mmCIF file with all atom_site columns, C-alpha atoms in Angstrom:
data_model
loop_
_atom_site.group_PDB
_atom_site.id
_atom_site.type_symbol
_atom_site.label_atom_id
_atom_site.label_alt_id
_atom_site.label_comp_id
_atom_site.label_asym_id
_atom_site.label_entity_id
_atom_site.label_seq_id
_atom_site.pdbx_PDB_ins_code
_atom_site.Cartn_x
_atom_site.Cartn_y
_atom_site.Cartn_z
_atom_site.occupancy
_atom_site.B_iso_or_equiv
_atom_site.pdbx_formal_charge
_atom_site.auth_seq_id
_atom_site.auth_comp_id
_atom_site.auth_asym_id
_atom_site.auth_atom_id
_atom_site.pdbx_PDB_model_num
ATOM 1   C CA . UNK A 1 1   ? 5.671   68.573 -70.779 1.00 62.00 ? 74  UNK A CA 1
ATOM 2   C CA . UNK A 1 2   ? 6.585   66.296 -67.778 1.00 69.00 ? 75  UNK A CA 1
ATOM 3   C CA . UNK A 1 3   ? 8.016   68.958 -65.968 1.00 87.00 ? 76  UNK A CA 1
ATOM 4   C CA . UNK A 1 4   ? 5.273   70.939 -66.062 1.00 86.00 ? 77  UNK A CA 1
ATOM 5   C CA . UNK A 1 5   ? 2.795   68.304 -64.519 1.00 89.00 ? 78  UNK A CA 1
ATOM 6   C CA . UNK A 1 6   ? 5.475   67.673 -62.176 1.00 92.00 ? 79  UNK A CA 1
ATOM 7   C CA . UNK A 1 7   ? 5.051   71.537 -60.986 1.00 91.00 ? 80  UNK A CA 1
ATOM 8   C CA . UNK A 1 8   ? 1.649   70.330 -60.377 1.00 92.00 ? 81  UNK A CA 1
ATOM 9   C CA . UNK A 1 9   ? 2.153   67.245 -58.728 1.00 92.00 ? 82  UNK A CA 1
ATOM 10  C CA . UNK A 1 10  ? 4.313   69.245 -56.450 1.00 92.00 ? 83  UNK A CA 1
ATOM 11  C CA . UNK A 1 11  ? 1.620   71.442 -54.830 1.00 94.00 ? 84  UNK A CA 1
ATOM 12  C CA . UNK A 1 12  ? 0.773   70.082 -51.233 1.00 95.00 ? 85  UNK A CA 1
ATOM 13  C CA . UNK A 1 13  ? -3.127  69.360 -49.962 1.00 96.00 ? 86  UNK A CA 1
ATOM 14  C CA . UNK A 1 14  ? -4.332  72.572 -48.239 1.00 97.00 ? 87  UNK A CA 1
ATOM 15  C CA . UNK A 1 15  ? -7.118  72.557 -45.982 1.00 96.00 ? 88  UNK A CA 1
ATOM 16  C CA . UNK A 1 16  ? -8.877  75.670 -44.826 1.00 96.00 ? 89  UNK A CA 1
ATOM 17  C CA . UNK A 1 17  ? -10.433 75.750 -40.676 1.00 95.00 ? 90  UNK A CA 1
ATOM 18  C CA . UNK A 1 18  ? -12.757 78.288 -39.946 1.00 96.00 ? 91  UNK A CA 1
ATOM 19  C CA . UNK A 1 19  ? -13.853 78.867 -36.555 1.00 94.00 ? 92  UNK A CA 1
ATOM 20  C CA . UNK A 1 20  ? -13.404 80.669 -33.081 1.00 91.00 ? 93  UNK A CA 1
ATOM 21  C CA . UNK A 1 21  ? -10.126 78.722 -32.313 1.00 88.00 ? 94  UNK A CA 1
ATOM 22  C CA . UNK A 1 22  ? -8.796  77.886 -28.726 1.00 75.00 ? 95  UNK A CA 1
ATOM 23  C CA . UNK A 1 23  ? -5.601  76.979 -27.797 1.00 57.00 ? 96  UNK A CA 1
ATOM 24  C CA . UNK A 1 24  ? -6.331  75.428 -24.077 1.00 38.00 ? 97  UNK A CA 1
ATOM 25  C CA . UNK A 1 25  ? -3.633  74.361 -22.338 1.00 32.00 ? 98  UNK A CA 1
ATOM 26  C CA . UNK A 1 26  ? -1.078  77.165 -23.225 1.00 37.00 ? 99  UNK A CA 1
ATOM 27  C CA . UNK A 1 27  ? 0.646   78.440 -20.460 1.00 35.00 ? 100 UNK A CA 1
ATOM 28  C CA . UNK A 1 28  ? 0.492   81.884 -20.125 1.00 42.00 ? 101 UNK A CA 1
ATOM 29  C CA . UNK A 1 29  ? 3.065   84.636 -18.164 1.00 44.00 ? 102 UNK A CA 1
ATOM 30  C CA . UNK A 1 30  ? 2.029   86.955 -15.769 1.00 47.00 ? 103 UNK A CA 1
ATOM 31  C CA . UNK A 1 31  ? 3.522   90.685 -14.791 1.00 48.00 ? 104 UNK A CA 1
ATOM 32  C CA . UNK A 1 32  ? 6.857   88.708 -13.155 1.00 51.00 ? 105 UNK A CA 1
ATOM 33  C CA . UNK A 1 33  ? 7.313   87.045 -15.962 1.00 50.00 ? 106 UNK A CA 1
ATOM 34  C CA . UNK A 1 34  ? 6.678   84.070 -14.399 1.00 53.00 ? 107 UNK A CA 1
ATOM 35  C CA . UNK A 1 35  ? 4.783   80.909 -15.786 1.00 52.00 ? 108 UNK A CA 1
ATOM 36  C CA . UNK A 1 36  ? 1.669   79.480 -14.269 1.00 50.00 ? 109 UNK A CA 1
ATOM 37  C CA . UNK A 1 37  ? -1.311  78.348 -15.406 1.00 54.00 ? 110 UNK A CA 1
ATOM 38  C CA . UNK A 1 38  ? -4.163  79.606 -16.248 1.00 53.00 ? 111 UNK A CA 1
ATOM 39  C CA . UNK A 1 39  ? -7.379  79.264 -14.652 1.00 54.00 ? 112 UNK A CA 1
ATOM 40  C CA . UNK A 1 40  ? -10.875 80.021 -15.828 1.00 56.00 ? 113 UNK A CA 1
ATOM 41  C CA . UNK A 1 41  ? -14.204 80.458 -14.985 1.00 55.00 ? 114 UNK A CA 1
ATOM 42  C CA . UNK A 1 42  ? -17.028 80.303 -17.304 1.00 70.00 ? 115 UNK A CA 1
ATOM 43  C CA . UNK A 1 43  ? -16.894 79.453 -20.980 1.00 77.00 ? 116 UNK A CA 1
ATOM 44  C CA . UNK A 1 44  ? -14.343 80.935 -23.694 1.00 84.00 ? 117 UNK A CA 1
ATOM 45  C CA . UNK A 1 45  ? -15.371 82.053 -26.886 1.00 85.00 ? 118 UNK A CA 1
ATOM 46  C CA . UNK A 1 46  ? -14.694 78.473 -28.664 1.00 88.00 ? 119 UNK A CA 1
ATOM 47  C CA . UNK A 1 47  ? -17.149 77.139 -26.677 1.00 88.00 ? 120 UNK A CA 1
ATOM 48  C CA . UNK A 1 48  ? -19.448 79.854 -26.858 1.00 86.00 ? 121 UNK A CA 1
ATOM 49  C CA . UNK A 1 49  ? -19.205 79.130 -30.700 1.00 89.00 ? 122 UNK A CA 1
ATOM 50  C CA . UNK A 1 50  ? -20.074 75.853 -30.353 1.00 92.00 ? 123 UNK A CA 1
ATOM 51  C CA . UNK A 1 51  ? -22.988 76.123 -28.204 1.00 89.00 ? 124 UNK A CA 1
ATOM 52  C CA . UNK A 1 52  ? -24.407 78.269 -30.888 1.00 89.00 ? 125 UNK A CA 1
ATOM 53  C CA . UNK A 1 53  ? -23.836 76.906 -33.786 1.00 93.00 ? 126 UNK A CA 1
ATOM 54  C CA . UNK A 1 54  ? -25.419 73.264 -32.888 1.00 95.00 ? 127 UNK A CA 1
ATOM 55  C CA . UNK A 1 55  ? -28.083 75.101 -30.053 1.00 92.00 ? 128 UNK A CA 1
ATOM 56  C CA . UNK A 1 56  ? -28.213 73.979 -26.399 1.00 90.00 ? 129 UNK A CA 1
ATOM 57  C CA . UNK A 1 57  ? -32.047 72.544 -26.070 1.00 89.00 ? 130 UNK A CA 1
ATOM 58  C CA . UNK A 1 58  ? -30.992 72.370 -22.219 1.00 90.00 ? 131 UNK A CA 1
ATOM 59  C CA . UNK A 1 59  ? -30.814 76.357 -21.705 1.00 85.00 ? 132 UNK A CA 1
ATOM 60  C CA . UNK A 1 60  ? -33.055 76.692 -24.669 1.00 86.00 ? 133 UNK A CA 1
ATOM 61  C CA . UNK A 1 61  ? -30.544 77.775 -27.190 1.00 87.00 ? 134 UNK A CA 1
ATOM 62  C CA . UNK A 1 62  ? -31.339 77.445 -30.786 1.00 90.00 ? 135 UNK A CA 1
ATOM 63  C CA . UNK A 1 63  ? -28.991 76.530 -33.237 1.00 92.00 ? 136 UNK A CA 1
ATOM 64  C CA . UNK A 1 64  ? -27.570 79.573 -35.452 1.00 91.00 ? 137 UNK A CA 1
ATOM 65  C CA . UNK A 1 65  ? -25.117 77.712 -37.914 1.00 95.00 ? 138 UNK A CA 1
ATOM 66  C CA . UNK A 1 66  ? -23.017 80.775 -38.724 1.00 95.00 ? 139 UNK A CA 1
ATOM 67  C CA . UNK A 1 67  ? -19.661 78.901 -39.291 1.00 96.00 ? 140 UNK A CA 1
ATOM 68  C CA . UNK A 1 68  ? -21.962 76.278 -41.411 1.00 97.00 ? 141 UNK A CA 1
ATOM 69  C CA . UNK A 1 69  ? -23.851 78.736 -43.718 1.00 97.00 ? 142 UNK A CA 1
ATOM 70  C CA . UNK A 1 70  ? -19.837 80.426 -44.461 1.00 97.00 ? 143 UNK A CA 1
ATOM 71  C CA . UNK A 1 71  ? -18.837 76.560 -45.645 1.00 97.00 ? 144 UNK A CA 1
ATOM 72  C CA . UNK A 1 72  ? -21.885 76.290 -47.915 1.00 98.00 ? 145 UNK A CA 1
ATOM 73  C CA . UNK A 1 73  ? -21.327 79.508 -48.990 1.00 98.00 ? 146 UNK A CA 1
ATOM 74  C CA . UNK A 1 74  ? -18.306 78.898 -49.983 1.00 98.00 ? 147 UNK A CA 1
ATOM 75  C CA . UNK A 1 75  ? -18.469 75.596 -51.627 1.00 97.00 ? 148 UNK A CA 1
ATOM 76  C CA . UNK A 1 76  ? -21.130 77.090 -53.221 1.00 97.00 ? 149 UNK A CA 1
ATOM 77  C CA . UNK A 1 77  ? -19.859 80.843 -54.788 1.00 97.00 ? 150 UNK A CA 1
ATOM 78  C CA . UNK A 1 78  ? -16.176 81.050 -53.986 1.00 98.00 ? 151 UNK A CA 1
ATOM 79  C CA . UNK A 1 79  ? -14.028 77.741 -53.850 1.00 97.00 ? 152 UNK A CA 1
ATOM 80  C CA . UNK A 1 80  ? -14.074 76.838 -57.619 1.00 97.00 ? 153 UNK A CA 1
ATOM 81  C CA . UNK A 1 81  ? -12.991 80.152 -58.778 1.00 97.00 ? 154 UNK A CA 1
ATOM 82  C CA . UNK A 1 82  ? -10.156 80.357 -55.821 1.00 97.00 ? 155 UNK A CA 1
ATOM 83  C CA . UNK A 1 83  ? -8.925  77.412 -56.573 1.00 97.00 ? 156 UNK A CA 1
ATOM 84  C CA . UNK A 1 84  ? -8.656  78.602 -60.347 1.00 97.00 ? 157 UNK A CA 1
ATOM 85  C CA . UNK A 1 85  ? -7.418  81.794 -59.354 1.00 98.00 ? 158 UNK A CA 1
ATOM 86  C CA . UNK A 1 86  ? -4.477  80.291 -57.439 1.00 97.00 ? 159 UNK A CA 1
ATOM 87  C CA . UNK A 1 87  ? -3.306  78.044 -60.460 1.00 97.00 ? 160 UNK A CA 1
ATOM 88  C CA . UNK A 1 88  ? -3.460  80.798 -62.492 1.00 97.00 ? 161 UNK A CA 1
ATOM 89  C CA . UNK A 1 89  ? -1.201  82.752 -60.264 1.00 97.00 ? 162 UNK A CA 1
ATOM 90  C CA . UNK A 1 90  ? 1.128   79.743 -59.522 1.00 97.00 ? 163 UNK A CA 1
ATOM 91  C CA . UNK A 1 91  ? 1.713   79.476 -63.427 1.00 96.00 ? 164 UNK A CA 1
ATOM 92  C CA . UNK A 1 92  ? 2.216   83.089 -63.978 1.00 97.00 ? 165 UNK A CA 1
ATOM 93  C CA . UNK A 1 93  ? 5.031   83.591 -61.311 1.00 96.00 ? 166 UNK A CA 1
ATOM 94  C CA . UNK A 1 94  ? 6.859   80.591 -62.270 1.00 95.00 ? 167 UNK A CA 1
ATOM 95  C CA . UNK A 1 95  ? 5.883   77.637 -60.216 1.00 96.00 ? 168 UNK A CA 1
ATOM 96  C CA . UNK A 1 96  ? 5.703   80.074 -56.958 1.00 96.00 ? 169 UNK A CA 1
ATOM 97  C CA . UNK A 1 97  ? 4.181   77.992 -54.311 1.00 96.00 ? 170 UNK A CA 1
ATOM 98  C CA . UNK A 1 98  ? 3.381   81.255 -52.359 1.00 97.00 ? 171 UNK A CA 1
ATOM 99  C CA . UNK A 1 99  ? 1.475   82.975 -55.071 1.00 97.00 ? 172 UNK A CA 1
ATOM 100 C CA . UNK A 1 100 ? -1.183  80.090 -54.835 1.00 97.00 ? 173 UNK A CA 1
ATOM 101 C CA . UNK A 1 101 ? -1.186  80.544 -51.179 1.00 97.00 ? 174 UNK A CA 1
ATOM 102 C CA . UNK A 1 102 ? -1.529  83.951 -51.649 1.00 98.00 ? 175 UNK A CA 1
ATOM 103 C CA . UNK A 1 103 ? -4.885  83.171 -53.450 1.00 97.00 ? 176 UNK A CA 1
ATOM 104 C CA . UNK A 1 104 ? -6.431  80.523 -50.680 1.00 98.00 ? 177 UNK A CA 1
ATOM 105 C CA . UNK A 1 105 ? -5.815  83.183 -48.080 1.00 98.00 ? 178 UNK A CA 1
ATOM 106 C CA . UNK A 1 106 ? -7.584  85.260 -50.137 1.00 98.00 ? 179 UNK A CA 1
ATOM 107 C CA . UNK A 1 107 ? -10.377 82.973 -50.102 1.00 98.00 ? 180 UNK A CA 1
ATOM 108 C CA . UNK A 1 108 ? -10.250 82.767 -45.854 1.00 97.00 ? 181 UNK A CA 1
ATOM 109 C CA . UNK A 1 109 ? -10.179 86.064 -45.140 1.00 97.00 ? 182 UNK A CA 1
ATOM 110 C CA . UNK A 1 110 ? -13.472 86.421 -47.184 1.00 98.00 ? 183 UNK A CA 1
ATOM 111 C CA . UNK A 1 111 ? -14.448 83.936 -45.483 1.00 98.00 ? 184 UNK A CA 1
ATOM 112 C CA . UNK A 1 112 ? -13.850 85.679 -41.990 1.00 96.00 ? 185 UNK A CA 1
ATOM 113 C CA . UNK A 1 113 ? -15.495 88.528 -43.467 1.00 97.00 ? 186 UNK A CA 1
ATOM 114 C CA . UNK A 1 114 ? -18.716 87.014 -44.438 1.00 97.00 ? 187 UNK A CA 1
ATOM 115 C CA . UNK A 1 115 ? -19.340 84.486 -41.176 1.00 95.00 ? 188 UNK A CA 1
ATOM 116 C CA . UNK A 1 116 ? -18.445 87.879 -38.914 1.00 93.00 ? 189 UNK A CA 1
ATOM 117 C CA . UNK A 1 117 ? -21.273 89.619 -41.659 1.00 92.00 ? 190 UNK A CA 1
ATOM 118 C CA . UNK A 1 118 ? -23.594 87.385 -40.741 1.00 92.00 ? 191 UNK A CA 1
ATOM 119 C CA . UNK A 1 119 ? -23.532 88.404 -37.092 1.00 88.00 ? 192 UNK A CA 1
ATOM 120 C CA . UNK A 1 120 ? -22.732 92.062 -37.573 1.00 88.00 ? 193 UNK A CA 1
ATOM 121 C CA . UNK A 1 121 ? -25.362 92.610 -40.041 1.00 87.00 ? 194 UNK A CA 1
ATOM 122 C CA . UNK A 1 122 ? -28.638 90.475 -38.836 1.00 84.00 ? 195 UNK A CA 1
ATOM 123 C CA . UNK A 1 123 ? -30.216 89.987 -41.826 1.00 86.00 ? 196 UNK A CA 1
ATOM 124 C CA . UNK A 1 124 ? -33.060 87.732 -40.747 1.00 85.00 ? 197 UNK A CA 1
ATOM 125 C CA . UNK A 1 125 ? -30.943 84.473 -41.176 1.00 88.00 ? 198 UNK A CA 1
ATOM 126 C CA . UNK A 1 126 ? -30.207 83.804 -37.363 1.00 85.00 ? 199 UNK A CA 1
ATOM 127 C CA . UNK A 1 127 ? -33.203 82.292 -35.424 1.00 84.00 ? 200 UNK A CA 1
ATOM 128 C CA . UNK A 1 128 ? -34.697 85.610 -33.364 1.00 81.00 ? 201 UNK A CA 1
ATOM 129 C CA . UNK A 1 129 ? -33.791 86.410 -29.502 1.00 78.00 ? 202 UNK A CA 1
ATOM 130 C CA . UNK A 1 130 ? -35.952 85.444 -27.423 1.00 77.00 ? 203 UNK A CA 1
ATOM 131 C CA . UNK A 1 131 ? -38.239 87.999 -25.570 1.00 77.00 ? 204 UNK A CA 1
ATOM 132 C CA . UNK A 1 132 ? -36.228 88.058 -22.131 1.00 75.00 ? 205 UNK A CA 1
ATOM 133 C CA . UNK A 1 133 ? -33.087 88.142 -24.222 1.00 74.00 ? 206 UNK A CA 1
ATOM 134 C CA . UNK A 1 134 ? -34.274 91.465 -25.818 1.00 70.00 ? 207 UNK A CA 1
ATOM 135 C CA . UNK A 1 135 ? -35.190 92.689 -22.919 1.00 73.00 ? 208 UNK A CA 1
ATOM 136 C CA . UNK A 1 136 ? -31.905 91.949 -21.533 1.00 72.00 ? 209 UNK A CA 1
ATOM 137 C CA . UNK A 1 137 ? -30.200 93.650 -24.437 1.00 73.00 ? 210 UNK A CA 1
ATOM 138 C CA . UNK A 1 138 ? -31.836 96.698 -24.623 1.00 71.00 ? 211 UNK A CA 1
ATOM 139 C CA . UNK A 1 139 ? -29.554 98.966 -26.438 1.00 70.00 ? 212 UNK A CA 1
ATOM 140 C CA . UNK A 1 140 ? -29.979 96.172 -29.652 1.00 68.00 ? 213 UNK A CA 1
ATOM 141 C CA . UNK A 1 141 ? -32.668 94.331 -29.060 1.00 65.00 ? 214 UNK A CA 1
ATOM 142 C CA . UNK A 1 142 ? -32.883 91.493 -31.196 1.00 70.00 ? 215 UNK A CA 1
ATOM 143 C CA . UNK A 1 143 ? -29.707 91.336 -32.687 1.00 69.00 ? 216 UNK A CA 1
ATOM 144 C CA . UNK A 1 144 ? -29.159 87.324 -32.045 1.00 62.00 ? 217 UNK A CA 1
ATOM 145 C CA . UNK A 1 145 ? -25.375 86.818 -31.237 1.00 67.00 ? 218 UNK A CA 1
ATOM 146 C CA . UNK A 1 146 ? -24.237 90.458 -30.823 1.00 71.00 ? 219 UNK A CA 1
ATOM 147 C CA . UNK A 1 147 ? -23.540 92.122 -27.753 1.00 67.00 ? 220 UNK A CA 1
ATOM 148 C CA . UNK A 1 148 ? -20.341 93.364 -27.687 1.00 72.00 ? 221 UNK A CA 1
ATOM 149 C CA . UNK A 1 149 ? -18.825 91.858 -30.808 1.00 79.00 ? 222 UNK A CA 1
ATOM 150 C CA . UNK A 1 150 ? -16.294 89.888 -29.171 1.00 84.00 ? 223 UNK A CA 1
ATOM 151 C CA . UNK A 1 151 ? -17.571 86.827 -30.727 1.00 86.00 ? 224 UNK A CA 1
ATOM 152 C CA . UNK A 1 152 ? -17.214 88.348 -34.287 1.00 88.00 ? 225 UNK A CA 1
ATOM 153 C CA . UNK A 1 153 ? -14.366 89.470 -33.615 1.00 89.00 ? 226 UNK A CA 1
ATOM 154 C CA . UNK A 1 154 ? -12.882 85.670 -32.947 1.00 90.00 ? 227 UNK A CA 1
ATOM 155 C CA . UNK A 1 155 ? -14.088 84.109 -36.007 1.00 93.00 ? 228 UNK A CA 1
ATOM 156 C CA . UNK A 1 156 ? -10.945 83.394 -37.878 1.00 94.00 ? 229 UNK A CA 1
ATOM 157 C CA . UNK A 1 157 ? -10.137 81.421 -40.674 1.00 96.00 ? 230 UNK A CA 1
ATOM 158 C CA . UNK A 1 158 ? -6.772  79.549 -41.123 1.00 95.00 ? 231 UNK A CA 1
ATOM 159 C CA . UNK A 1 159 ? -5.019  78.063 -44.152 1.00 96.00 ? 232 UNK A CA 1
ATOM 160 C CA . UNK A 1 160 ? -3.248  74.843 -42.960 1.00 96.00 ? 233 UNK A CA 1
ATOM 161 C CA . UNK A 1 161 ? -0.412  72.892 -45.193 1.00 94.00 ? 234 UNK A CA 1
ATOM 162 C CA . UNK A 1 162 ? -0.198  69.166 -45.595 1.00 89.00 ? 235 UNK A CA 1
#
């Protein structure tokens, strides 16, 4: 009986980060294969995720919590029955440390899929566009965070090991 509480005592602390992540600082190679660094103008997507998930009051920004409504979602409908899942599946294979991994990646990916929902699908939850920001988007109109689905596309979640 020890040894099988053992098996369970064994499993690390996982933590799951979702978000549009950045990695500033890398270095990055041009067409000579040389190194330099880069330099940019503007904002990158990370940013851009963060300015809209807490709102800029400055430039009139509201807040549109995507990452934040995919957490409470989560906590809410999905975690419990991962985490079950994944002991269920570590037990089966034999103690297999990546078939309960298997399970928690399960459980980011439908993550990803639901925050990158929320945009794609506009379902009323995200505070309208403005007026001059439909205007400006003519083709969608108000469809608040979409314009070419490059921020979507950068939501990611990540399963990280203790």
């Amino acid at each position: 009986m020890d040894s099988i509480f053992e098996k369970f005592r064994e499993i690390p602390t996982y933590y799951i980060e979702i978000g549009v992540f950045s990695e500033d600082g890398e270095r990055q190679k041009d067409a000579d294969k040389k190194t330099k660094d880069v330099i940019r103008l503007g904002v990158n997507n990370a940013e851009l995720m963060y300015i809209h998930e807490n709102g800029s009051p400055i430039n009139r920004i509201p807040a549109r919590p995507v990452l934040q409504m995919t957490i409470n979602q989560a906590k809410k409908e999905w975690l419990e029955n991962a985490i079950m899942r994944a002991i269920n599946a570590y037990v089966r294979s034999g103690f297999n440390i990546k078939e309960y991994e298997k399970e928690l990646e399960r459980l980011c990916m439908k993550m990803e899929k639901y925050a990158r929902d929320i945009i794609y699908l506009n379902d009323g939850r995200l505070v309208a566009n403005s007026p001059s920001t439909i205007r400006g988007k003519k083709d969608i109109g108000n469809h608040p965070l979409f314009r070419t689905s490059q921020l979507a596309k950068s939501i990611s979640c990540r399963l990280i090991k203790s």
